[in-house]
PDB file of C-alpha atoms in Angstrom:
ATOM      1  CA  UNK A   1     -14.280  -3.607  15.353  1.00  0.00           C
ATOM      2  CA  UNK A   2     -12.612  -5.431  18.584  1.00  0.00           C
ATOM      3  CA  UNK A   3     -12.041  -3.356  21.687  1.00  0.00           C
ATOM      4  CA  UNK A   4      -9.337  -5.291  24.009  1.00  0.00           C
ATOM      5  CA  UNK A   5     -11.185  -6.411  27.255  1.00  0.00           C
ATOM      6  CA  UNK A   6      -8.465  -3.927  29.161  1.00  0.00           C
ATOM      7  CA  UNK A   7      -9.784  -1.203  26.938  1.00  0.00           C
ATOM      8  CA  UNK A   8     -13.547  -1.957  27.079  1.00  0.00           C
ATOM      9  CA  UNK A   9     -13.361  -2.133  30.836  1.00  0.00           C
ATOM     10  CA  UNK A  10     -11.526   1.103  31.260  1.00  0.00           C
ATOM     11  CA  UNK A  11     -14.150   2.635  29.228  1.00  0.00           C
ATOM     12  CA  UNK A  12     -17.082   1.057  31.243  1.00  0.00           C
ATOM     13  CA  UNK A  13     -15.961   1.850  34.389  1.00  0.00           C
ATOM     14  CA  UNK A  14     -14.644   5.847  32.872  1.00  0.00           C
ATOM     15  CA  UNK A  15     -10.743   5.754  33.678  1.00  0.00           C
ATOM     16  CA  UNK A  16      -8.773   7.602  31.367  1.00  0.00           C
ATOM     17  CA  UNK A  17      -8.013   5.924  27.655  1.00  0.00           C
ATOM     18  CA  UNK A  18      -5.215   7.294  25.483  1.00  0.00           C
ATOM     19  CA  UNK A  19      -5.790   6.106  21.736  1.00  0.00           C
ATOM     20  CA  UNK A  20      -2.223   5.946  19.922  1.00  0.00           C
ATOM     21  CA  UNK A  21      -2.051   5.689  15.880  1.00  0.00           C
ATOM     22  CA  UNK A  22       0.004   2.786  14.261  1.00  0.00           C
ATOM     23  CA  UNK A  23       1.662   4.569  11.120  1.00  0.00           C
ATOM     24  CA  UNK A  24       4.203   5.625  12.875  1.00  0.00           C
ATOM     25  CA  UNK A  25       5.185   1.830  14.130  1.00  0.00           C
ATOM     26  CA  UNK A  26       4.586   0.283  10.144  1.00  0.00           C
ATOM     27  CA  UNK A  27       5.509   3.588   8.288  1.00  0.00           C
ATOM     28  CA  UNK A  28       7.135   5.916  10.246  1.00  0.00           C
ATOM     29  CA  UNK A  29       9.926   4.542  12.126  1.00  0.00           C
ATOM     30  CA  UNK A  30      12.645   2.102  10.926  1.00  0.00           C
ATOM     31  CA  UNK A  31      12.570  -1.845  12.422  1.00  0.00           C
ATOM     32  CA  UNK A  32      13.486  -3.019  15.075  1.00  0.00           C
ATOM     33  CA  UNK A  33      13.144   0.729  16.580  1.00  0.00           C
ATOM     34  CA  UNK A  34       9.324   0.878  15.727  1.00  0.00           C
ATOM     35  CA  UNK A  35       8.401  -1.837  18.183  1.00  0.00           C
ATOM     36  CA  UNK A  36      10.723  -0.788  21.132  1.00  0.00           C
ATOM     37  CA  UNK A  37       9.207   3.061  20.559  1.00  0.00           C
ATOM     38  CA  UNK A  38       5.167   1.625  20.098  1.00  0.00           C
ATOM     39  CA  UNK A  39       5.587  -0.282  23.410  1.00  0.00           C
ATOM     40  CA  UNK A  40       7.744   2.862  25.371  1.00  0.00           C
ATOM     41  CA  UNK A  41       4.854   4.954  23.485  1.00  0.00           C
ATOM     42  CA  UNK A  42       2.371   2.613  25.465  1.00  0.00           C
ATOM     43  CA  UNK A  43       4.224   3.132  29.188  1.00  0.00           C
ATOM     44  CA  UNK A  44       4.337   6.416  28.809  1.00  0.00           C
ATOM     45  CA  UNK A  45       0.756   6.505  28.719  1.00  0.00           C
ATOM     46  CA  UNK A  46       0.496   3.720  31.653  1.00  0.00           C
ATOM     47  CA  UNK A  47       2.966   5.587  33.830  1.00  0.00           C
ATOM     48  CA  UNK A  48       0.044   8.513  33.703  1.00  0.00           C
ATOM     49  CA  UNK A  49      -2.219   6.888  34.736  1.00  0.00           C
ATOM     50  CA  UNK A  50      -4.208   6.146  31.836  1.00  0.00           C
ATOM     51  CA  UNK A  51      -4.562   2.845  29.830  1.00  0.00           C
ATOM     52  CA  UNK A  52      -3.482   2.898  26.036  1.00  0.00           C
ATOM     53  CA  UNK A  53      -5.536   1.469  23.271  1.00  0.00           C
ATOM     54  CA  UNK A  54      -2.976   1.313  20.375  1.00  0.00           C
ATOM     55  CA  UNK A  55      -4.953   1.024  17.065  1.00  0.00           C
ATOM     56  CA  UNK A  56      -4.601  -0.488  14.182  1.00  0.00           C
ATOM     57  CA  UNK A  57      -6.517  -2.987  11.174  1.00  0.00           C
ATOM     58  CA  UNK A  58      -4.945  -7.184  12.056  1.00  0.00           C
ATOM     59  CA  UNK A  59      -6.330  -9.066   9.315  1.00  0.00           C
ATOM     60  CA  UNK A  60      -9.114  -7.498   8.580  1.00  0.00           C
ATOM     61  CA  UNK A  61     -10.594  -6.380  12.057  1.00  0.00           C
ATOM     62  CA  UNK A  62     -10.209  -3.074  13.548  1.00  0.00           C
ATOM     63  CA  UNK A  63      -8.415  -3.275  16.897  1.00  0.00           C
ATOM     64  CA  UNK A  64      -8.969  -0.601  19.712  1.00  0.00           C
ATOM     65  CA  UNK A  65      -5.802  -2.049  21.862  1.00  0.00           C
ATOM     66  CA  UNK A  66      -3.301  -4.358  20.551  1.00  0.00           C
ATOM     67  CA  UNK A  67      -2.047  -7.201  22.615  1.00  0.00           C
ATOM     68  CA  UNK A  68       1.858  -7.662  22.965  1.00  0.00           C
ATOM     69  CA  UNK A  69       2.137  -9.863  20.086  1.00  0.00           C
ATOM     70  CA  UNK A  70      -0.209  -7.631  17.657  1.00  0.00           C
ATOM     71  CA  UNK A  71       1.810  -5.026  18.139  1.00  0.00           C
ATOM     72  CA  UNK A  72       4.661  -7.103  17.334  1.00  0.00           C
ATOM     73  CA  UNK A  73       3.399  -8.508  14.290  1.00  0.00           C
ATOM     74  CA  UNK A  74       2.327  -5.012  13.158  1.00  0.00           C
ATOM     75  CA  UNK A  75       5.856  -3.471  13.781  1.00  0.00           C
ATOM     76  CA  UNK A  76       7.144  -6.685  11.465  1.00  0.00           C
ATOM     77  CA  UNK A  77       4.950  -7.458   8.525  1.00  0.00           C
ATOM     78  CA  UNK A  78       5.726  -6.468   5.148  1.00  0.00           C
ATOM     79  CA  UNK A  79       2.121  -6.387   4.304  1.00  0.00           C
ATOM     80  CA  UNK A  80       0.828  -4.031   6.532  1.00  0.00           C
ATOM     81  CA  UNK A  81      -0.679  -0.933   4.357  1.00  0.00           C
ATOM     82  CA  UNK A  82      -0.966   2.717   5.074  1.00  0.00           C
ATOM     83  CA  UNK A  83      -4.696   2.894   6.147  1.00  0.00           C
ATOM     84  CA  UNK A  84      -6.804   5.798   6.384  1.00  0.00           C
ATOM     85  CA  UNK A  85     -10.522   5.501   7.182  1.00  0.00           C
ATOM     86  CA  UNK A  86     -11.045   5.419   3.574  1.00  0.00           C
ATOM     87  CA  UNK A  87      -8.809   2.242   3.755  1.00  0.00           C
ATOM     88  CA  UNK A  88     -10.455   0.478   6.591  1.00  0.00           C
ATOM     89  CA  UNK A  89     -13.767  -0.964   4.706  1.00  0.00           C
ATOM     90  CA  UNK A  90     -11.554  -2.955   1.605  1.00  0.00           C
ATOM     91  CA  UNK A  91      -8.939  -3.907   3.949  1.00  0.00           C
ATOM     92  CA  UNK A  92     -11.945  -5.436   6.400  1.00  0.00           C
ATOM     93  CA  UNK A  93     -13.754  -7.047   3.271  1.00  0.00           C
ATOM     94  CA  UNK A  94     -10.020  -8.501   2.078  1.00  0.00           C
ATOM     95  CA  UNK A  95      -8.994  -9.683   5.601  1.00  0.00           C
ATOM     96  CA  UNK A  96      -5.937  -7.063   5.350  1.00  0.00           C
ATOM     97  CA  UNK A  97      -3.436  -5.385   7.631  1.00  0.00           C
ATOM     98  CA  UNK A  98      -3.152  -1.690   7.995  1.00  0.00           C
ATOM     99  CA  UNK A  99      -1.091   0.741   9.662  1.00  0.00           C
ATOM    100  CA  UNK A 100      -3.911   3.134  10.898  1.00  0.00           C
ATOM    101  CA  UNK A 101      -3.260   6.928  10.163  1.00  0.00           C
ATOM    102  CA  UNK A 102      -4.175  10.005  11.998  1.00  0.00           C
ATOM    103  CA  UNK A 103      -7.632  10.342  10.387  1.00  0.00           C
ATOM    104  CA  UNK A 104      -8.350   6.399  11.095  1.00  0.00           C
ATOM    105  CA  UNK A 105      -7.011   6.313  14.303  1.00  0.00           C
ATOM    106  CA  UNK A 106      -8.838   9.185  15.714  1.00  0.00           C
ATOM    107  CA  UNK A 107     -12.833   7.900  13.824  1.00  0.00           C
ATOM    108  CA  UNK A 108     -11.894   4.361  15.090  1.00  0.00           C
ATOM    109  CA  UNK A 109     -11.120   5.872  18.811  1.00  0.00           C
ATOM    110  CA  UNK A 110     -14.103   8.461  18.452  1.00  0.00           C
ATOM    111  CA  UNK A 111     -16.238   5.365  18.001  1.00  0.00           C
ATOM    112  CA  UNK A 112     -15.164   3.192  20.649  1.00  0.00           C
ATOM    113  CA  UNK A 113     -15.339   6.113  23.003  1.00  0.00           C
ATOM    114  CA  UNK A 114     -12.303   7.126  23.681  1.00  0.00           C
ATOM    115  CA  UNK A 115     -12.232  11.020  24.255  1.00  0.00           C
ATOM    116  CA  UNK A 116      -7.757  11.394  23.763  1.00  0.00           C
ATOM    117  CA  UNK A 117      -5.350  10.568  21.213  1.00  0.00           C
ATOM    118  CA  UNK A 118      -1.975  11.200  21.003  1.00  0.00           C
ATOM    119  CA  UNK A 119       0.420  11.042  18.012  1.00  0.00           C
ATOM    120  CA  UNK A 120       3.145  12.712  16.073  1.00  0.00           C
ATOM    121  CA  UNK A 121       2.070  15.127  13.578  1.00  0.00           C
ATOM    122  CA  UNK A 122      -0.956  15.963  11.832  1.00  0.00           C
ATOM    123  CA  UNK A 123      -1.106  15.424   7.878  1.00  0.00           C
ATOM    124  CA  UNK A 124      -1.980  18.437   6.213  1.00  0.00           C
ATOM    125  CA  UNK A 125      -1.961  21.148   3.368  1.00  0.00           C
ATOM    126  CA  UNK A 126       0.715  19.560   0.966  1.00  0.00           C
ATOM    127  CA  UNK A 127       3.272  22.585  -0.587  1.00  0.00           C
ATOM    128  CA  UNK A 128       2.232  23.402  -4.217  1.00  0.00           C
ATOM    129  CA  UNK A 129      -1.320  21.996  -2.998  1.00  0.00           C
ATOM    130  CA  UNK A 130      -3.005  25.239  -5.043  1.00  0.00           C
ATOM    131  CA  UNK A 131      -2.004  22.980  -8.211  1.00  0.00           C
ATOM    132  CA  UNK A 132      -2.080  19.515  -7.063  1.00  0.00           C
ATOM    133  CA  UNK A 133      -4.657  19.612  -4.581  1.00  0.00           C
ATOM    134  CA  UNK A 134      -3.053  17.449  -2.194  1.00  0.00           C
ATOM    135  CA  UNK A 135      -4.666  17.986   1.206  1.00  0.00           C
ATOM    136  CA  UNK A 136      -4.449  15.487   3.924  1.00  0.00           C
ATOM    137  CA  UNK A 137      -7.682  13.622   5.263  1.00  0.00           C
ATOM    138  CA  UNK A 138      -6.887  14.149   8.667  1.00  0.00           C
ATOM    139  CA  UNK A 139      -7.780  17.680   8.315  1.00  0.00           C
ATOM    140  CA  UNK A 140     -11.517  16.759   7.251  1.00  0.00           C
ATOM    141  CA  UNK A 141     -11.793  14.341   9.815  1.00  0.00           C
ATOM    142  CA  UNK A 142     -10.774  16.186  12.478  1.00  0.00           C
ATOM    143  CA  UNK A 143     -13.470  18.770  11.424  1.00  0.00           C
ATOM    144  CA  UNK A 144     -16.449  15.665  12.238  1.00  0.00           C
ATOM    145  CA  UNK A 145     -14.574  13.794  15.122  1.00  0.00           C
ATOM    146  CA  UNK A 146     -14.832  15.031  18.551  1.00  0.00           C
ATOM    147  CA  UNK A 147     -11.908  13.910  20.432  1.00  0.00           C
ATOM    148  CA  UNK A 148      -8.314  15.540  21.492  1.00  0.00           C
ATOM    149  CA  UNK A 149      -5.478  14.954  19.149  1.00  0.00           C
ATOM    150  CA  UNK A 150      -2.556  15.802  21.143  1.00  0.00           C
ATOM    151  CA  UNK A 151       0.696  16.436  18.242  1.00  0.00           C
ATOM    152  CA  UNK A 152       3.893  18.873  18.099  1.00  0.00           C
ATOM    153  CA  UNK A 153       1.849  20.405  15.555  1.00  0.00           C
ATOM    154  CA  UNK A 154       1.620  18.995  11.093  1.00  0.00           C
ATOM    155  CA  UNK A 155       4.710  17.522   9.866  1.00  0.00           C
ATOM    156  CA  UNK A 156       7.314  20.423   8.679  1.00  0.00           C
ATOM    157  CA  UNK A 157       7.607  19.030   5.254  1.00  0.00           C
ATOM    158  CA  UNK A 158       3.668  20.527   4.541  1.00  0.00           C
ATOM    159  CA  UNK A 159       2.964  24.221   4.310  1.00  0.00           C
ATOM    160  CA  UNK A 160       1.752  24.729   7.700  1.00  0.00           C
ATOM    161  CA  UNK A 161       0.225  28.507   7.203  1.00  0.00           C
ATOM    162  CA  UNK A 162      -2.092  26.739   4.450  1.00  0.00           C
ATOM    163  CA  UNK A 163      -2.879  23.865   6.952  1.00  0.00           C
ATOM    164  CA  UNK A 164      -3.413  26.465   9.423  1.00  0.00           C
ATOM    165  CA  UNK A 165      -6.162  28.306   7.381  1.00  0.00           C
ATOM    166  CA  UNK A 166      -8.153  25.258   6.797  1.00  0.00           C
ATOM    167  CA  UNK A 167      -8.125  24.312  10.384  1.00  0.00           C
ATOM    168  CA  UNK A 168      -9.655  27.734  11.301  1.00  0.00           C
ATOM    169  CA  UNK A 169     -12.074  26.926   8.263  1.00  0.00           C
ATOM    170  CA  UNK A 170     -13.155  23.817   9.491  1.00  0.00           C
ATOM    171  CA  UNK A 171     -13.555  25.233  12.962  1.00  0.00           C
ATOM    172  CA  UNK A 172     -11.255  22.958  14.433  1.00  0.00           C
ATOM    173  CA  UNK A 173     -10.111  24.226  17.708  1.00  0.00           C
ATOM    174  CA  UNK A 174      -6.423  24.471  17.884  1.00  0.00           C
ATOM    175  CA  UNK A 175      -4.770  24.700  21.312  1.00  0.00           C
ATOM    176  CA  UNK A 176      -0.937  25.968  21.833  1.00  0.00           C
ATOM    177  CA  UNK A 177       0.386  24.066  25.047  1.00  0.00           C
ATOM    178  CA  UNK A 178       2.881  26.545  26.981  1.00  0.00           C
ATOM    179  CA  UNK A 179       4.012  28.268  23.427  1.00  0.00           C
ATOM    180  CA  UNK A 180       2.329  30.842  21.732  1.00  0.00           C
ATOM    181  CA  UNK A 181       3.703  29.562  18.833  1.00  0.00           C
ATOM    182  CA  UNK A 182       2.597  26.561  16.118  1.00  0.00           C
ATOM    183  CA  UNK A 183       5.131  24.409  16.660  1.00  0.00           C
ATOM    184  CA  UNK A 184       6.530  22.419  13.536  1.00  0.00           C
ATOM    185  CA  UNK A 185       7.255  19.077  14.359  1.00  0.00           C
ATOM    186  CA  UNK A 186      11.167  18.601  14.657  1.00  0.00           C
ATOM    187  CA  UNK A 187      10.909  22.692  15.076  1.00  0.00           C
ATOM    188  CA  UNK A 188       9.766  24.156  17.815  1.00  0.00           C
ATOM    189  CA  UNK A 189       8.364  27.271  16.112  1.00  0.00           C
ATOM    190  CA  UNK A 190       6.815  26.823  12.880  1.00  0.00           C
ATOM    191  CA  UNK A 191       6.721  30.426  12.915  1.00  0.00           C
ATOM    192  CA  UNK A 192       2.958  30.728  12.704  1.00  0.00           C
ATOM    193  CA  UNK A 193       1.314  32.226  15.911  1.00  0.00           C
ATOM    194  CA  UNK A 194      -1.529  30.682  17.753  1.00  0.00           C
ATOM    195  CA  UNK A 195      -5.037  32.037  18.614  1.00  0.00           C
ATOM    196  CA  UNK A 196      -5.177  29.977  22.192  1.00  0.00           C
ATOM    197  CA  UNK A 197      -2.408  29.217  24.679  1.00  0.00           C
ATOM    198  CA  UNK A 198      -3.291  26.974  27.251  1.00  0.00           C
ATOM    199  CA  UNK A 199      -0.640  25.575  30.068  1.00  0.00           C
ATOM    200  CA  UNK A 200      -1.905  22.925  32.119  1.00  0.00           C
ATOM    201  CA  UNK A 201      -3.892  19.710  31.108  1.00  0.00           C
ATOM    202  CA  UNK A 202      -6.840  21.010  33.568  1.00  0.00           C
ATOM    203  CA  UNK A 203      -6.789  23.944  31.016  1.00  0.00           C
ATOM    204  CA  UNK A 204      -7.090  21.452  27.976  1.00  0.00           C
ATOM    205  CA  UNK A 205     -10.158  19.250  29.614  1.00  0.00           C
ATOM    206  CA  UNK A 206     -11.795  22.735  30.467  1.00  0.00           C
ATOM    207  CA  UNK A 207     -11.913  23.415  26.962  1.00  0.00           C
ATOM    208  CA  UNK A 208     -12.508  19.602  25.756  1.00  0.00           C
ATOM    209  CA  UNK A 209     -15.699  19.832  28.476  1.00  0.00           C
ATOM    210  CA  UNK A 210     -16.811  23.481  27.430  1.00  0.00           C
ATOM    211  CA  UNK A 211     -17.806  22.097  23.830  1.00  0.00           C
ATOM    212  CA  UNK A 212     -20.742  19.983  24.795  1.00  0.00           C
ATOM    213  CA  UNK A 213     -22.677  22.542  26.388  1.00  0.00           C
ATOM    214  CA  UNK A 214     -22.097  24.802  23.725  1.00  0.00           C
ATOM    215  CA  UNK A 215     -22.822  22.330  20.493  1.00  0.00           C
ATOM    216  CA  UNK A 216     -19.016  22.121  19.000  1.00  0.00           C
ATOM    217  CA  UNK A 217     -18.033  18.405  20.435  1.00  0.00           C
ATOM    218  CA  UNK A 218     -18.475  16.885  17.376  1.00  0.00           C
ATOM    219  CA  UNK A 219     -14.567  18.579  16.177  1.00  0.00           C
ATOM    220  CA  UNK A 220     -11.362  17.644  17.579  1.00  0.00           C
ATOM    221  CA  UNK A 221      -9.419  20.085  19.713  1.00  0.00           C
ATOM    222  CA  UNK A 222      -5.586  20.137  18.509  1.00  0.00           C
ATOM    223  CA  UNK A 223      -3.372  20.251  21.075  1.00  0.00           C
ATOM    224  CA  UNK A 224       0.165  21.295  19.253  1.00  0.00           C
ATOM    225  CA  UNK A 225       2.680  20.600  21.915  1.00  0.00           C
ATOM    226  CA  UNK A 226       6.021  21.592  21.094  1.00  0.00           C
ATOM    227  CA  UNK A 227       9.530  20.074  21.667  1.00  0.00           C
ATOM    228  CA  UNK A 228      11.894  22.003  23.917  1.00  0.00           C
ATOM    229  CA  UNK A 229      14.199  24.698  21.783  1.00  0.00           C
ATOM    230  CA  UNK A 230      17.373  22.147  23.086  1.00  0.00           C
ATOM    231  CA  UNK A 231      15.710  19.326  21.454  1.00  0.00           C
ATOM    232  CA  UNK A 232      14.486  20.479  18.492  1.00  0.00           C
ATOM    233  CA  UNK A 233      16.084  19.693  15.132  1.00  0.00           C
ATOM    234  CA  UNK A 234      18.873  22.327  14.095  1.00  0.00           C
ATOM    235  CA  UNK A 235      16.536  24.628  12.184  1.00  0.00           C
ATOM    236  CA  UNK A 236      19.054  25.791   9.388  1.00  0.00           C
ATOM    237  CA  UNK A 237      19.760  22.297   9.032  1.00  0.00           C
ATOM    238  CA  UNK A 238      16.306  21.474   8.846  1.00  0.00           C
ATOM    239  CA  UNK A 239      15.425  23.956   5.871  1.00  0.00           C
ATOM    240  CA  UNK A 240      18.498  22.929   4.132  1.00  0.00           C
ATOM    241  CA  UNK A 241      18.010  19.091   3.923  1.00  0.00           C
ATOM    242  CA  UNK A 242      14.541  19.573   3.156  1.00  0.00           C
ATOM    243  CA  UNK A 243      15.169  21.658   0.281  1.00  0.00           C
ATOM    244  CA  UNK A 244      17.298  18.659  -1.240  1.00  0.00           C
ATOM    245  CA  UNK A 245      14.465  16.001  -0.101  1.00  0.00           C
ATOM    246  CA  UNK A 246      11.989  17.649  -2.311  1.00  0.00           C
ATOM    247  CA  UNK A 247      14.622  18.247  -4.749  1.00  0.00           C
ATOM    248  CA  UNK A 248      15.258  14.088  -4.624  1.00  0.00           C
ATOM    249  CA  UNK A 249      11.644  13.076  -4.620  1.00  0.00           C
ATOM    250  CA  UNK A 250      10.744  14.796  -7.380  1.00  0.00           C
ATOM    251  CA  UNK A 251      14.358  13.016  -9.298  1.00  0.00           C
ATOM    252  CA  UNK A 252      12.810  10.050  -8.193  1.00  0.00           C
ATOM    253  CA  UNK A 253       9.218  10.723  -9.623  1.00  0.00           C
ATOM    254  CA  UNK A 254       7.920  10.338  -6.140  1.00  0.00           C
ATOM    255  CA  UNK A 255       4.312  11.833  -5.479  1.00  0.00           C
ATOM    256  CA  UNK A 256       1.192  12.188  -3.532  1.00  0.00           C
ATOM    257  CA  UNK A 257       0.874   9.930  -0.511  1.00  0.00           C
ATOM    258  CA  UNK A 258       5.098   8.539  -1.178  1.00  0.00           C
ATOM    259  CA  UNK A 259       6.192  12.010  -0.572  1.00  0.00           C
ATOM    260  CA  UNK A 260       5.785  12.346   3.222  1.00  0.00           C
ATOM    261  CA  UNK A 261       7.971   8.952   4.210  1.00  0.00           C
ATOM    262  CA  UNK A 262       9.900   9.353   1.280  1.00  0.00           C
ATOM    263  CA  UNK A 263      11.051  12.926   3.011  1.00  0.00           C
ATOM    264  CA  UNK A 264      11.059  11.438   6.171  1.00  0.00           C
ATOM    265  CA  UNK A 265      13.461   8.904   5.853  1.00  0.00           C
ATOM    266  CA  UNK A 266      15.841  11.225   3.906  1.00  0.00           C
ATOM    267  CA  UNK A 267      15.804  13.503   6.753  1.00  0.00           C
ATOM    268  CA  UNK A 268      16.619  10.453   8.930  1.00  0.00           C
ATOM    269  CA  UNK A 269      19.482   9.580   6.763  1.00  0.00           C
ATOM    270  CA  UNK A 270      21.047  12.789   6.184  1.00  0.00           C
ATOM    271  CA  UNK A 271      20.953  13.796   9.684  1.00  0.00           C
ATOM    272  CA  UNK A 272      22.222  10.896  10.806  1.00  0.00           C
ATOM    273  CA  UNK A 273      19.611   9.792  12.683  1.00  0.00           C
ATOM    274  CA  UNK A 274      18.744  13.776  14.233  1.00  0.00           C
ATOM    275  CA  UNK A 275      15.389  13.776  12.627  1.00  0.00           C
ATOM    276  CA  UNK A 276      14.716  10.036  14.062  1.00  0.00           C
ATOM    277  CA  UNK A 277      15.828  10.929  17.904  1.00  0.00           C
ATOM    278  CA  UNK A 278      13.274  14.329  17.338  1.00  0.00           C
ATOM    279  CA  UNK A 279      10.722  12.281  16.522  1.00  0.00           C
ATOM    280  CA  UNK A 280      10.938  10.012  18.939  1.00  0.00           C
ATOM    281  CA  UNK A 281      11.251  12.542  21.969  1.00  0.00           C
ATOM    282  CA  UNK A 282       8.232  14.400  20.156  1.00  0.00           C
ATOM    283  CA  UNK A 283       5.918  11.253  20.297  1.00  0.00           C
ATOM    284  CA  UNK A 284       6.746  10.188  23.717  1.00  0.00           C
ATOM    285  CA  UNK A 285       5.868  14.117  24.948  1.00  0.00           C
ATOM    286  CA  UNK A 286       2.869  13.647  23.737  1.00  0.00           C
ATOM    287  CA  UNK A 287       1.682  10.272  24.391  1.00  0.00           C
ATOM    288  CA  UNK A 288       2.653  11.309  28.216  1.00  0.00           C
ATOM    289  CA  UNK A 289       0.773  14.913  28.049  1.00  0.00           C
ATOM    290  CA  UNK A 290      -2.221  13.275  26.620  1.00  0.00           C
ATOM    291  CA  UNK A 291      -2.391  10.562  29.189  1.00  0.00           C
ATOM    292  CA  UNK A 292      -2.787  13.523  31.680  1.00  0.00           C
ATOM    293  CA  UNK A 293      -5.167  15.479  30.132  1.00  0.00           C
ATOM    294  CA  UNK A 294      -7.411  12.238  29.373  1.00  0.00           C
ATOM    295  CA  UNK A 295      -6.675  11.769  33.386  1.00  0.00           C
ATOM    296  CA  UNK A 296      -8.381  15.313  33.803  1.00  0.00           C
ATOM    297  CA  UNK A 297     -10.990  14.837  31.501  1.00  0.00           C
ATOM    298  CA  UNK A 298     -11.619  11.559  33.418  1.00  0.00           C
ATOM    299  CA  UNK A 299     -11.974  13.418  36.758  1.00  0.00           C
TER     300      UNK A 299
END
């Protein structure tokens, strides 16, 4: 693993760090959009106050901070895989490039040191999981990584009540930021209430801080941040078009780890680019609000 000098020094001297995935840039968003949104994703997080460490595996070495043209040549390749930390040892061993996912990006940041990380939404409880038993792992990882994952909650194509339940089973602390509401993802009420409402980053790093002395730092904290009602996706809309995306995956005998950018890009297309705009306002939110709570935390 290589942590970029800018990075390392941050660390050493305890400024704030903001860790940001790289899915999103090689599976989430379409080119040439990915790179212009991975490096706005990056200011946001300078204009906080905090230095970003963007993450991601460049022929076969974990990076904790991509340079200008790493990030580039992520947002570009055609060979970049979908890499969660089960991912990260072959790809090492076969010198390959990966597109780090929630789960990899947060154990890869947890190890370098970095206490915040901000991305899009968390994977989760799959629908019809009770059969298929398609669970995401950023669930488990969350549950044995001690850092903040600032998101506007899981992806809406997931069942988020199930997701929910296994948060709250894995004792994963899960934070609603100004909402007492679960937000989900282009919605900004996944109708599913929260335990904890918190509204200020000073209230987030209390928490974040609270867990050492009492033994529960080595979970995440979920911070579900939600987008504005006027910028959310059209929620009849929303339940309408992703009734006909599962209805079109299945057609196409898509399954398992397909289904989620198969579903987003559908959404993308038949919303005429809705969805995309959503999910870009989401991840900038929340690569900004986590650059001030890692600014608290670094008080």
């Amino acid at each position: 693993m290589r942590i970029a000098v800018e990075v390392a020094e941050a660390l050493a001297a305890g400024q704030p760090v903001v860790a940001l995935e790289s899915t999103i840039i090689t599976h989430g968003l379409p080119r040439p959009r990915n790179l212009e949104i991975a490096r706005q994703a990056e200011a946001a997080v300078r204009e906080e106050g905090a230095q970003p460490a963007t993450i991601a595996m460049v022929a076969g070495e974990a990076r904790v901070g991509l340079d200008d043209d790493a990030l580039a040549a992520v947002a570009e390749r055609d060979d970049v895989l979908k890499c969660g930390v089960g991912d990260l040892a072959p790809l090492a061993a076969r010198g390959g490039w990966g597109g780090t996912t929630v789960a990899a990006t947060a154990h890869l940041a947890a190890r370098a040191g970095i206490r915040v990380f901000a991305t899009g939404g968390l994977g989760g409880v799959h629908r019809g999981a009770r059969e298929s038993w398609d669970e995401s792992a950023d669930l488990t990882t969350l549950a044995q990584t001690g850092i903040v994952v600032v998101c506007a909650g899981v992806k809406s194509i997931l069942d988020v009540g199930a997701t929910l339940e296994r948060l709250e089973t894995l004792n994963v602390t899960v934070l609603g930021y100004g909402s007492d509401s679960f937000p989900g993802f282009y919605l900004s009420d996944s109708g599913h209430p929260v335990t904890w409402r918190v509204d200020s980053p000073a209230e987030v790093a209390a928490v974040a801080k609270a867990r050492t002395e009492l033994g529960t730092d080595e979970r995440a904290v979920v911070v579900a941040n939600p987008l504005p009602p006027d910028e959310q996706l059209d929620p009849a809309l929303h339940d309408r078009l992703l009734a006909e995306g599962f209805a079109a995956a299945a057609s196409a005998g898509v399954s398992g780890k397909d289904v989620t950018p198969f579903l987003l890009d559908f959404l993308a297309r038949e919303t005429g680019g809705q969805s995309l705009e959503a999910n870009v306002r989401l991840v900038i939110r929340n690569t900004g609000l986590a650059a001030r709570i890692a600014v608290e935390l670094a008080a």
